[in-house]
Structures are given as C-alpha cells and as structure tokens.
Coordinates of C-alpha atoms and ligand atoms in Angstrom, one line a residue:
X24 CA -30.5 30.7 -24.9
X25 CA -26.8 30.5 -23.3
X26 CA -26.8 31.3 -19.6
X27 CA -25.3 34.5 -19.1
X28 CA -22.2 34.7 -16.5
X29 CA -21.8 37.2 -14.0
X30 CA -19.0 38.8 -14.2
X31 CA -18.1 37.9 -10.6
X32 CA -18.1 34.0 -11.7
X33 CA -16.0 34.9 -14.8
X34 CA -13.4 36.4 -12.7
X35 CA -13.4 33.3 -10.6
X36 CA -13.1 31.1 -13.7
X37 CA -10.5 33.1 -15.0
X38 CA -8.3 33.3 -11.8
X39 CA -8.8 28.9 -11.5
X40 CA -8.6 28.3 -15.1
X41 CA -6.0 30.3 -16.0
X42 CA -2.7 28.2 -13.7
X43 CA -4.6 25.3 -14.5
X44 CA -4.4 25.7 -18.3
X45 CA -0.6 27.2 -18.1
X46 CA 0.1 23.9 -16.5
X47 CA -1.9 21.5 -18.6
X48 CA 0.3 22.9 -21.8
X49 CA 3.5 22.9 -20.3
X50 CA 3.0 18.9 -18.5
X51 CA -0.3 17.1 -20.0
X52 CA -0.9 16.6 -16.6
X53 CA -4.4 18.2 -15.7
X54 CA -5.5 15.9 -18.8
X55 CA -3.4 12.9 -17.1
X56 CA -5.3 13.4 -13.6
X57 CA -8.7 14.3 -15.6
X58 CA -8.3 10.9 -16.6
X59 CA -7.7 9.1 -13.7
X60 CA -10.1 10.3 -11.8
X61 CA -13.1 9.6 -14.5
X62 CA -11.8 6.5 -15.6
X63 CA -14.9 4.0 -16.0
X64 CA -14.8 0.9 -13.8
X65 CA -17.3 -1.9 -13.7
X66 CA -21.1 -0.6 -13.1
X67 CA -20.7 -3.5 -10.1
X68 CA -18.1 -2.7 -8.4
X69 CA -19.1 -1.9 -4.3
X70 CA -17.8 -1.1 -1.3
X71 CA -14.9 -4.1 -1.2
X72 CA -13.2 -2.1 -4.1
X73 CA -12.5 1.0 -1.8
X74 CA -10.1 -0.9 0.3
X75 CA -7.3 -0.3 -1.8
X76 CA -7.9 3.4 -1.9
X77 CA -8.5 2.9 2.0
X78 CA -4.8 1.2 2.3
X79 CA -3.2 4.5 0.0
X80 CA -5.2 6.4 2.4
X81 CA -3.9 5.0 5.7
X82 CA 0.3 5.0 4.1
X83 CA -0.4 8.8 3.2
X84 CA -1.6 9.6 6.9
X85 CA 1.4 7.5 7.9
X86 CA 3.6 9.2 5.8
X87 CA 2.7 12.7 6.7
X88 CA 2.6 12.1 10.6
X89 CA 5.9 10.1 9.8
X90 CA 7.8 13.3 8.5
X91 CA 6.3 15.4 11.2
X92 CA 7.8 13.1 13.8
X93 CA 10.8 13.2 12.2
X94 CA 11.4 17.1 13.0
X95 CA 11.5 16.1 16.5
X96 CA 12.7 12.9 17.3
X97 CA 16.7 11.9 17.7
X98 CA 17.9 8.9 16.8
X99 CA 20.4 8.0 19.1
X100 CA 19.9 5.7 22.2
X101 CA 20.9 8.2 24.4
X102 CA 18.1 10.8 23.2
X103 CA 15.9 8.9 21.7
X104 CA 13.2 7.6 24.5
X105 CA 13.3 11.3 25.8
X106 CA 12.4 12.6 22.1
X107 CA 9.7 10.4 22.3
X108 CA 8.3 11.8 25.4
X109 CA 8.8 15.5 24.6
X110 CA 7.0 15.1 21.8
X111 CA 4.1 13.3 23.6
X112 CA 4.0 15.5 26.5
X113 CA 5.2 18.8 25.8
X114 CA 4.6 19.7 21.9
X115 CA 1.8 21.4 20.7
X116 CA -0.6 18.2 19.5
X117 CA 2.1 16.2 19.4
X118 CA 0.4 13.4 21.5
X119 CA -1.9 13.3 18.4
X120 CA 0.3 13.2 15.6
X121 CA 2.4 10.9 17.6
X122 CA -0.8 8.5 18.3
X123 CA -2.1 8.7 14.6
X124 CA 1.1 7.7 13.5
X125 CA 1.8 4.4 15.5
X126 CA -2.2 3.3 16.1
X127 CA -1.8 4.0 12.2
X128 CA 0.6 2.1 11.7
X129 CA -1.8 -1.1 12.7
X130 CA -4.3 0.2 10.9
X131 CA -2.2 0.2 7.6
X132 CA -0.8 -3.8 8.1
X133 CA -5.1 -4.2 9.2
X134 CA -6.4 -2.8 5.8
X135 CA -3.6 -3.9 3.4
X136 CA -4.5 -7.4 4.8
X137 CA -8.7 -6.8 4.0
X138 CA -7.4 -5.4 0.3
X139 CA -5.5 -8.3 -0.1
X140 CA -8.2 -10.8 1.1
X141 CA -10.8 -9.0 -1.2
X142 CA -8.2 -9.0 -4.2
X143 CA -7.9 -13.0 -3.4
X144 CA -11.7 -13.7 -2.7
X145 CA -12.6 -11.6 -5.8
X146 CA -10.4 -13.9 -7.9
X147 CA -8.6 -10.5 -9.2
X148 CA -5.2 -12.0 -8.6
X149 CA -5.9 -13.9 -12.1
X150 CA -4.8 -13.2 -15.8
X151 CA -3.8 -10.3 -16.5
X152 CA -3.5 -9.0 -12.8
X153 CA -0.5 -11.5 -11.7
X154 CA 2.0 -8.9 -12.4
X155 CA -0.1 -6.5 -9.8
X156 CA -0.5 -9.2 -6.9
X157 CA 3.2 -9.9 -7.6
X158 CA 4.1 -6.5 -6.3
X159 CA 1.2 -6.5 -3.6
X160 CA 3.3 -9.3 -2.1
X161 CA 6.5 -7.3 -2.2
X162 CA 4.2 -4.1 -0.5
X163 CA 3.3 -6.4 2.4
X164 CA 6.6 -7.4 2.8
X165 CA 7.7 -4.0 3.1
X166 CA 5.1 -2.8 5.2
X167 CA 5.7 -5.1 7.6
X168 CA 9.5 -4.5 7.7
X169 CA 8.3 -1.0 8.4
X170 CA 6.2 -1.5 11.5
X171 CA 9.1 -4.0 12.6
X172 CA 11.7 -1.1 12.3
X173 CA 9.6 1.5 13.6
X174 CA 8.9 -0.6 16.8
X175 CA 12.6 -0.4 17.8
X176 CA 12.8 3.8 17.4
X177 CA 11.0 4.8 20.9
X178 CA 14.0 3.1 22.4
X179 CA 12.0 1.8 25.8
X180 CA 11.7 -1.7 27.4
X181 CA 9.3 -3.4 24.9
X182 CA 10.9 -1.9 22.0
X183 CA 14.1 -3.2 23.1
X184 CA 13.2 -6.4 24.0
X185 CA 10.7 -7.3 20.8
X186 CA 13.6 -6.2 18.7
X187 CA 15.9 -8.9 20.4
X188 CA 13.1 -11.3 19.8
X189 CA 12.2 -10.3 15.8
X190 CA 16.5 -10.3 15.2
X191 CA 16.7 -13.5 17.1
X192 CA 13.8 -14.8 15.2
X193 CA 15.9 -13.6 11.3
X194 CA 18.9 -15.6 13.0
X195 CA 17.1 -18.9 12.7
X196 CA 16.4 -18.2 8.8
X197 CA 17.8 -20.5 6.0
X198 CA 20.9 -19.4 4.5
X199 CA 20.7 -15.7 5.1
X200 CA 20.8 -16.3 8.9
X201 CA 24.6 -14.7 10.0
X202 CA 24.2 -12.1 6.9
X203 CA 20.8 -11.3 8.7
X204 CA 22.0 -11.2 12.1
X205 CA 25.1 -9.1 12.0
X206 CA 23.2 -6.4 9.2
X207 CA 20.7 -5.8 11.5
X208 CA 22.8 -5.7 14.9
X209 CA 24.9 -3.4 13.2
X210 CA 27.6 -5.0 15.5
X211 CA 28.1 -7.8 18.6
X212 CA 25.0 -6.4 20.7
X213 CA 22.0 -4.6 20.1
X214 CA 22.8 -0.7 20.6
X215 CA 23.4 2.5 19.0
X216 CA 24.1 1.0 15.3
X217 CA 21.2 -0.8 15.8
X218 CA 19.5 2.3 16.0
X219 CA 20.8 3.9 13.2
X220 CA 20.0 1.4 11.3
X221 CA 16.4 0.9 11.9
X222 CA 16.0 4.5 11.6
X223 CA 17.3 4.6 8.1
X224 CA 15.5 1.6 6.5
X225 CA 12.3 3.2 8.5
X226 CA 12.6 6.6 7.0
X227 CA 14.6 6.0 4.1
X228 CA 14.9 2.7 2.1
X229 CA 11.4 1.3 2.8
X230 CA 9.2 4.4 2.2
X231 CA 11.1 4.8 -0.6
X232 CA 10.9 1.2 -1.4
X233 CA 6.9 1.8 -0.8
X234 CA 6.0 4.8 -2.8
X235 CA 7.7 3.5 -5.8
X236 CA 5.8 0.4 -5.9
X237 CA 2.8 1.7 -4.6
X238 CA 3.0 3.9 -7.7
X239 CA 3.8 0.9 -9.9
X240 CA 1.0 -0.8 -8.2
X241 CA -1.6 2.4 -9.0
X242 CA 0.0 2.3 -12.9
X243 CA -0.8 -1.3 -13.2
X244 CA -4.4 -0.6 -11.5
X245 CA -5.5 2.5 -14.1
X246 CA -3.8 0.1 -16.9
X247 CA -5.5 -2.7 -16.6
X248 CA -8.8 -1.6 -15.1
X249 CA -10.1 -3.3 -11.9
X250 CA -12.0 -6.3 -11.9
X251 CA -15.8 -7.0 -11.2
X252 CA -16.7 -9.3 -8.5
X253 CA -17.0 -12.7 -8.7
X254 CA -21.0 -13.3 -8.7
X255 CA -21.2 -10.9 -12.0
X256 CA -21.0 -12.1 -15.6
X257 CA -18.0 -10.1 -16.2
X258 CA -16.1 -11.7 -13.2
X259 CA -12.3 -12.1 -13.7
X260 CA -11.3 -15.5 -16.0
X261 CA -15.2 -15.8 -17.1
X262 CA -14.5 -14.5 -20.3
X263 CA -11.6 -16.4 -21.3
X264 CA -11.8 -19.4 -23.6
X265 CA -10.5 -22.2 -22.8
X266 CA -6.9 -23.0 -24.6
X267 CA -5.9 -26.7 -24.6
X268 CA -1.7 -26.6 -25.1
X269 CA 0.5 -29.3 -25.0
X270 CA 0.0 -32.3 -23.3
X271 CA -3.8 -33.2 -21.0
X272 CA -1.8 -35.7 -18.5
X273 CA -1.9 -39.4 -18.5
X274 CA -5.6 -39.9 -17.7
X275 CA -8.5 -38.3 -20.0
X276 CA -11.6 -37.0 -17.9
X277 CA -14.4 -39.0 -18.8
X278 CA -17.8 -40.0 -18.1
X279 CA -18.6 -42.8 -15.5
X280 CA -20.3 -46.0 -16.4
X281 CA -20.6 -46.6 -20.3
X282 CA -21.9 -43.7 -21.2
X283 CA -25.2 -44.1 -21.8
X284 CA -26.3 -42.6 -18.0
X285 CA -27.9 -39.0 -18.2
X286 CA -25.6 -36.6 -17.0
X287 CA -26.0 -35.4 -13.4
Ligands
HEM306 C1 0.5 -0.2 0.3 C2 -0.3 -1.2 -0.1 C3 -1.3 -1.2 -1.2 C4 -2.0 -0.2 -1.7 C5 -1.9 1.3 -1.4 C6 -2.9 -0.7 -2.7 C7 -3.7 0.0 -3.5 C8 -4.6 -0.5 -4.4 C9 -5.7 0.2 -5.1 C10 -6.0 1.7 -4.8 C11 -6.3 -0.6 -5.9 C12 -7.5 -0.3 -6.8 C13 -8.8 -0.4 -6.0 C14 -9.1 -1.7 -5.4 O1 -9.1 -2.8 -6.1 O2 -9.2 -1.8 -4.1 C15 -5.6 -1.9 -5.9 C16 -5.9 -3.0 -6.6 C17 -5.2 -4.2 -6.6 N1 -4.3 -4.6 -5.6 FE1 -3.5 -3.3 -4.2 N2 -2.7 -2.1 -2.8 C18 -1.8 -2.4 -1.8 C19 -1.4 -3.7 -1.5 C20 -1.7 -4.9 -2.2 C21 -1.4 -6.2 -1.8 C22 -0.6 -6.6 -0.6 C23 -1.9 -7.0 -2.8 C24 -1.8 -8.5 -3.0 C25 -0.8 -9.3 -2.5 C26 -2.5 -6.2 -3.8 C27 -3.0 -6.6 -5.0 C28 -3.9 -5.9 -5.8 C29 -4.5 -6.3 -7.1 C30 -4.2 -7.7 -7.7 C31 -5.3 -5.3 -7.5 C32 -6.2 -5.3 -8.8 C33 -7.6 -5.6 -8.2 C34 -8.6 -5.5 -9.3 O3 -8.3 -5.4 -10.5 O4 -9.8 -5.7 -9.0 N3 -2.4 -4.9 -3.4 N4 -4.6 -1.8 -4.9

C-alpha cells in the first residue's frame, strides 16, 4: 500500500520542488547537476581520487576569502601595507579571513602538487586523458603565478624584496628576458606600477585564467570518466590492444640464444 504523506511533508515538497522544477524547464540544469553528481565512477576508486576535488576545494576557499579581502585592501604602495594591517588588526575576523587566505594559498600549490602526483602515479595522464593533463600543466603554471603576484600585494620588507628576486630571476630567461622584465616592473624600478600590476593579474587575469580552465578541466573529467588505479584490471592503457604502425626500428626484439632456451 502507498505511504500516505502528511500534509505538512507535502507542503514542504511542494515549496522545494516547485523553483526547482520552474528552473529545470526553463535551463535543463537540475537534470545537468543530477548528473554530475551521480555519475558512476570505478567501484575502485579510494581515497587518492578526492584530491582533485580537495584542490577545487582549497581555490574556492581561496577565491572567496580573496574577494572579501578585496573590499578592504588598497592597492597603492602608499596604502597598501597599512590595508593590510587594518584588516588584520582592527576588522571584525579579519585576522581569519586574512590567514585562510594566504596559509591557503600554500595549501592550494600543496594539494594541486599531491593531485598531480596521484594523476602521474595512477598512470591517468595516458590515452585519452592527455588533453586533461595538458591543461593541469597550464593550472599549475597559473597557480603559481598567483601565489608569486599575491606575495608582492602586502607591500612590506619580504614582499618587496622576494619580488626583486622572482623579477630578477624572469630577467635571466631565454628570449622573453627584457619583454619579462620591463612588463612586470611596469617601469625603471620596482614601485607603484609594479603594484598595479601584480594586483590586476592577481585578481583579474589569472583567476579568470583559473576558473575557465578549471571548468574545462571538470568538463574533460565528467567526459571522459576518471580512471581506476593502477593495481586493478581496468587500470588506464590495460585495455588497449596493441597497434603496430609504421616502421619497428632498425633492430627486431628477439629471443637470446637460438631459441631453443625455455623462456624465463
Ligand atoms: C586548480 C587545479 C586543479 C583542480 C581544481 C583539479 C581538479 C580535478 C578533479 C576534481 C578531478 C577528478 C577527481 C580526481 O581525479 O582527483 C581531476 C582529474 C584530473 N586532473 Fe586535475 N585538477 C587540477 C590540477 C591538475 C594538474 C596540475 C594536473 C596535471 C598536470 C591535473 C590532471 C588531471 C587529470 C589527468 C585528471 C583525470 C584523472 C583520472 O581520470 O583519473 N589536474 N582534476
């Protein structure tokens, strides 16, 4: 016999299922989170997979924090360092927001690193996942230009000086050197352009940069599927066959001896 509702529950039903079903016909997009969220991955899969959602995590805290910072602080070398301290020592939690934000920051480079080692250990880098560790490479380069621009923004004596090191540091690159050098001086000496500078890549060009491969990175995830580890049967490049094309090389494996040895 069906279970009877109360009416209470109905109401409750009603009042959630009601937006959720206004918005599902006008976008698709209940059905489109519905699926990524029960999507079936490997019966195998552990505790290593979570790292990627644990990197996502750790850029969404930064990114929140990041924008809550930005109500307060003022980028310009004459404000900038006392910014900084007004928001540690006089807002309302501000010392917290302002510690998740650059202890997070480490935490982010920490765990995109572990994703990336599991990602390499787990051979999941292979056929048909290229495409996706093509873009994690471009991630961790922008991540890391996001800590090095950050690092410049609370405007004090080891920001200063580890900036003068990391530009010196571009100005001994190949080529790109001078281009390097002068872009992120922003003139002859590091100063106020500098500043400015910084500040827009960090809040501007990389996060934006970020989220939209991040989101190509996520695509590529639910469209491919993620792989099992390696120690299972359905391990990533197990279930290929092997396709001879063109050419072996000069030399043909063979067996040693004549032949005739049982094979060890
Ligand atoms: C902001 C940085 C990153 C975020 C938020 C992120 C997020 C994720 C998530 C949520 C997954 C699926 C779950 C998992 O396998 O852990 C994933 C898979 C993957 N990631 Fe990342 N990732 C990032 C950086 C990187 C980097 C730096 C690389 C490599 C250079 C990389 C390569 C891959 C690959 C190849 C997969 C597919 C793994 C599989 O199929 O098992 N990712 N990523």
């Amino acid at each position: 016999m069906p279970r009877v509702k109360s009416k209470r529950r109905q109401q409750i039903e009603h009042l959630v299922l009601v937006p959720l079903d206004w918005v599902e016909e006008r976008s698709g997009w209940v059905g489109g989170v519905k699926y990524f969220l029960f999507r079936k991955v490997p019966h195998d899969s552990n505790w290593f997979h979570t790292l990627g959602s644990a990197t996502l995590t750790a850029f969404i805290v930064q990114a929140v924090t990041g924008v809550i910072l930005a109500f307060y602080y003022k980028p310009s070398p004459d404000e900038a360092y006392g910014s900084i301290q007004n928001i540690t020592n006089d807002l309302t939690l501000g010392w917290l927001v302002r510690g998740m934000h650059r202890w997070g920051a480490s935490v982010f480079i920490i765990l995109l690193f572990l994703h990336m080692g599991r990602v390499f250990l787990f051979g999941a880098y292979k056929y048909p996942r290229e495409m996706n560790w093509l873009i994690g490479v471009l991630l961790l380069v922008l991540a890391m230009l996001e800590g090095f621009t950050g690092y410049l923004l609370p405007w004090d004596q080891t920001a200063y000086w580890a900036t003068v090191v990391g530009i010196n540091l571009n100005a001994t690159a190949p080529a790109a050197a001078p281009f390097l050098f002068d872009f992120l001086r922003g003139g002859a000496e590091i100063g106020e352009n500098t500043l400015s500078i910084f500040y827009s890549m960090h809040m501007l060009l990389i996060p934006g940069g970020l989220i939209t491969l991040i989101g190509l990175h996520l695509y590529l995830v639910v469209h491919l599927g993620i792989t099992s580890p390696p120690w299972s049967k359905d391990a990533p490049g197990l279930d290929r066959e092997e396709v001879v094309t063109a050419r072996r090389g000069l030399v043909e494996p063979r067996p040693r001896g004549n032949g005739s040895e049982p094979v060890r």
